[in-house]
């Protein structure tokens, strides 16, 4: 977590390929760090808890779909490779494991504000049972800007975050950026 992935990639003059069996309780934190420092990373292959792996590849309108799915699928192309039985370990853990790979995307949309994207996705899913109008009203921006934003997304304000595809989160981000 303290390693600077971009600096390490620069030192070796190549993008990193991250491989590991990581501590399951740190999976999300490690993935978010990799996404943040993705300029230095080509791809990653990790053994993680099966339930977390399912959340990474989850589709909209499912229970597993959330921040981790949106970020994983926005920043990369995740794929479940295979499951690993608890019987493969000693001592035998109480959880199932899955090996997952994520090939990170080279680029993001031009002129795209990643900080706004992250704020919208995180804020929306923090209150996932609320409509977007209610959940996104918690964004840390002036009320007049939020109202201008809501007026630009009438087709979305009554939806819940788990109903949106990644492309729709991208549209929300672009429309929010247009309200400056």
CSV table of C-alpha atoms in Angstrom, one decimal:
chain,number,residue,atom,x,y,z
A,1,UNK,CA,0.0,0.0,0.0
A,2,UNK,CA,3.0,2.3,0.5
A,3,UNK,CA,4.7,1.4,-2.8
A,4,UNK,CA,4.4,4.0,-5.6
A,5,UNK,CA,3.4,2.0,-8.6
A,6,UNK,CA,4.0,4.7,-11.1
A,7,UNK,CA,7.6,5.3,-9.8
A,8,UNK,CA,8.3,1.6,-9.8
A,9,UNK,CA,7.1,1.3,-13.4
A,10,UNK,CA,9.3,4.2,-14.4
A,11,UNK,CA,12.3,2.7,-12.7
A,12,UNK,CA,11.9,-0.5,-14.8
A,13,UNK,CA,10.7,1.4,-17.9
A,14,UNK,CA,7.7,-0.8,-18.3
A,15,UNK,CA,4.2,-1.1,-17.0
A,16,UNK,CA,3.8,-3.5,-14.1
A,17,UNK,CA,2.0,-6.8,-14.1
A,18,UNK,CA,0.7,-7.3,-10.6
A,19,UNK,CA,0.2,-10.9,-9.4
A,20,UNK,CA,-0.7,-12.1,-5.9
A,21,UNK,CA,-2.7,-13.9,-3.4
A,22,UNK,CA,-3.6,-10.8,-1.3
A,23,UNK,CA,-5.1,-10.5,2.1
A,24,UNK,CA,-8.8,-10.8,1.5
A,25,UNK,CA,-9.7,-8.0,3.9
A,26,UNK,CA,-7.5,-5.5,1.9
A,27,UNK,CA,-8.8,-6.4,-1.6
A,28,UNK,CA,-10.9,-3.3,-2.2
A,29,UNK,CA,-8.3,-1.0,-0.8
A,30,UNK,CA,-5.6,-2.6,-3.0
A,31,UNK,CA,-7.7,-2.4,-6.1
A,32,UNK,CA,-8.6,1.2,-5.6
A,33,UNK,CA,-4.9,2.0,-5.2
A,34,UNK,CA,-4.1,0.2,-8.4
A,35,UNK,CA,-6.8,2.1,-10.2
A,36,UNK,CA,-5.5,5.4,-8.9
A,37,UNK,CA,-2.0,4.6,-10.0
A,38,UNK,CA,-3.0,2.7,-13.2
A,39,UNK,CA,-0.6,4.7,-15.4
A,40,UNK,CA,2.1,2.4,-14.1
A,41,UNK,CA,0.1,-0.9,-14.3
A,42,UNK,CA,-0.6,-3.0,-17.3
A,43,UNK,CA,-2.8,-5.7,-15.6
A,44,UNK,CA,-3.3,-7.6,-12.5
A,45,UNK,CA,-4.1,-11.2,-11.6
A,46,UNK,CA,-5.1,-12.0,-8.1
A,47,UNK,CA,-6.6,-14.7,-5.9
A,48,UNK,CA,-9.4,-13.1,-4.0
A,49,UNK,CA,-12.5,-14.1,-2.0
A,50,UNK,CA,-15.1,-15.5,-4.4
A,51,UNK,CA,-17.8,-13.1,-3.3
A,52,UNK,CA,-15.6,-10.1,-4.0
A,53,UNK,CA,-14.7,-11.5,-7.4
A,54,UNK,CA,-18.4,-11.7,-8.2
A,55,UNK,CA,-18.8,-8.1,-7.1
A,56,UNK,CA,-16.0,-7.0,-9.5
A,57,UNK,CA,-17.8,-8.5,-12.6
A,58,UNK,CA,-21.4,-7.8,-11.4
A,59,UNK,CA,-23.9,-6.3,-13.8
A,60,UNK,CA,-26.4,-3.5,-13.1
A,61,UNK,CA,-29.6,-4.4,-11.3
A,62,UNK,CA,-28.0,-7.2,-9.2
A,63,UNK,CA,-27.3,-7.3,-5.5
A,64,UNK,CA,-23.5,-7.5,-6.1
A,65,UNK,CA,-23.3,-4.4,-8.3
A,66,UNK,CA,-21.7,-1.4,-6.6
A,67,UNK,CA,-18.7,0.8,-6.4
A,68,UNK,CA,-16.2,-2.0,-6.9
A,69,UNK,CA,-18.0,-3.2,-10.1
A,70,UNK,CA,-18.2,0.3,-11.6
A,71,UNK,CA,-14.6,1.2,-10.9
A,72,UNK,CA,-13.2,-2.3,-12.0
A,73,UNK,CA,-15.2,-2.2,-15.2
A,74,UNK,CA,-14.5,1.5,-15.9
A,75,UNK,CA,-10.7,1.3,-15.4
A,76,UNK,CA,-10.3,-2.2,-16.8
A,77,UNK,CA,-11.7,-5.3,-18.3
A,78,UNK,CA,-12.2,-7.9,-15.5
A,79,UNK,CA,-12.5,-11.6,-16.0
A,80,UNK,CA,-13.0,-14.5,-13.6
A,81,UNK,CA,-10.5,-17.2,-14.4
A,82,UNK,CA,-11.2,-20.1,-12.0
A,83,UNK,CA,-12.3,-20.9,-8.5
A,84,UNK,CA,-10.0,-22.4,-5.9
A,85,UNK,CA,-11.5,-24.7,-3.3
A,86,UNK,CA,-10.8,-24.2,0.4
A,87,UNK,CA,-9.5,-27.8,0.3
A,88,UNK,CA,-6.4,-26.5,-1.5
A,89,UNK,CA,-5.2,-24.8,1.6
A,90,UNK,CA,-4.0,-25.8,5.0
A,91,UNK,CA,-5.4,-24.7,7.3
A,92,UNK,CA,-8.6,-24.8,5.3
A,93,UNK,CA,-10.2,-21.4,5.1
A,94,UNK,CA,-13.9,-20.8,5.6
A,95,UNK,CA,-14.3,-19.0,2.3
A,96,UNK,CA,-14.0,-19.9,-1.4
A,97,UNK,CA,-11.5,-18.2,-3.6
A,98,UNK,CA,-11.4,-17.1,-7.2
A,99,UNK,CA,-8.5,-16.0,-9.4
A,100,UNK,CA,-9.5,-12.9,-11.3
A,101,UNK,CA,-7.6,-10.8,-13.9
A,102,UNK,CA,-8.1,-7.2,-14.8
A,103,UNK,CA,-6.5,-5.7,-17.9
A,104,UNK,CA,-6.3,-2.0,-17.3
A,105,UNK,CA,-7.5,0.3,-20.0
A,106,UNK,CA,-4.9,2.6,-21.6
A,107,UNK,CA,-7.1,5.7,-21.7
A,108,UNK,CA,-10.2,7.3,-20.2
A,109,UNK,CA,-12.6,9.6,-22.2
A,110,UNK,CA,-11.1,12.9,-23.3
A,111,UNK,CA,-11.6,15.8,-21.0
A,112,UNK,CA,-13.1,13.4,-18.4
A,113,UNK,CA,-12.9,14.5,-14.8
A,114,UNK,CA,-12.0,11.4,-12.8
A,115,UNK,CA,-12.4,13.1,-9.5
A,116,UNK,CA,-16.0,14.0,-10.3
A,117,UNK,CA,-16.6,10.5,-11.6
A,118,UNK,CA,-15.3,9.0,-8.4
A,119,UNK,CA,-17.3,11.4,-6.2
A,120,UNK,CA,-20.5,10.6,-8.2
A,121,UNK,CA,-20.1,6.8,-8.0
A,122,UNK,CA,-19.1,6.8,-4.4
A,123,UNK,CA,-21.8,9.2,-3.2
A,124,UNK,CA,-24.5,7.4,-5.2
A,125,UNK,CA,-23.7,4.0,-3.8
A,126,UNK,CA,-23.2,5.2,-0.2
A,127,UNK,CA,-27.0,5.5,-0.3
A,128,UNK,CA,-27.8,2.9,-2.8
A,129,UNK,CA,-31.5,2.5,-1.8
A,130,UNK,CA,-32.2,6.1,-2.5
A,131,UNK,CA,-32.9,7.7,-5.9
A,132,UNK,CA,-30.0,9.5,-7.6
A,133,UNK,CA,-31.7,12.8,-6.8
A,134,UNK,CA,-31.6,12.0,-3.1
A,135,UNK,CA,-28.2,10.3,-3.0
A,136,UNK,CA,-26.4,12.8,-5.2
A,137,UNK,CA,-27.7,15.7,-3.2
A,138,UNK,CA,-25.0,14.7,-0.7
A,139,UNK,CA,-22.2,15.7,-3.2
A,140,UNK,CA,-20.0,18.3,-1.7
A,141,UNK,CA,-20.9,21.1,-4.1
A,142,UNK,CA,-23.1,24.3,-3.7
A,143,UNK,CA,-26.8,23.6,-3.9
A,144,UNK,CA,-27.3,25.8,-7.0
A,145,UNK,CA,-24.8,23.7,-8.9
A,146,UNK,CA,-26.5,20.5,-7.8
A,147,UNK,CA,-29.9,21.9,-8.9
A,148,UNK,CA,-28.4,22.8,-12.3
A,149,UNK,CA,-27.0,19.3,-12.5
A,150,UNK,CA,-30.3,17.7,-11.6
A,151,UNK,CA,-32.1,19.8,-14.3
A,152,UNK,CA,-29.6,18.3,-16.9
A,153,UNK,CA,-30.4,14.6,-15.9
A,154,UNK,CA,-34.2,14.4,-15.7
A,155,UNK,CA,-34.1,10.8,-17.1
A,156,UNK,CA,-31.9,9.6,-14.3
A,157,UNK,CA,-33.0,11.4,-11.1
A,158,UNK,CA,-35.7,8.8,-10.2
A,159,UNK,CA,-33.3,5.8,-10.7
A,160,UNK,CA,-31.3,4.1,-8.1
A,161,UNK,CA,-27.5,3.7,-8.5
A,162,UNK,CA,-27.6,-0.1,-9.1
A,163,UNK,CA,-29.8,0.5,-12.1
A,164,UNK,CA,-27.1,2.5,-14.0
A,165,UNK,CA,-24.6,1.0,-16.5
A,166,UNK,CA,-21.1,2.4,-16.5
A,167,UNK,CA,-21.8,4.4,-19.6
A,168,UNK,CA,-24.6,6.2,-17.7
A,169,UNK,CA,-22.2,7.1,-14.9
A,170,UNK,CA,-19.9,8.5,-17.5
A,171,UNK,CA,-22.9,10.6,-18.9
A,172,UNK,CA,-23.7,11.8,-15.4
A,173,UNK,CA,-20.0,12.9,-14.9
A,174,UNK,CA,-19.9,14.8,-18.2
A,175,UNK,CA,-23.2,16.5,-17.5
A,176,UNK,CA,-22.1,17.5,-14.0
A,177,UNK,CA,-18.8,18.9,-15.5
A,178,UNK,CA,-20.9,21.0,-17.9
A,179,UNK,CA,-22.7,22.7,-15.0
A,180,UNK,CA,-19.5,24.6,-13.8
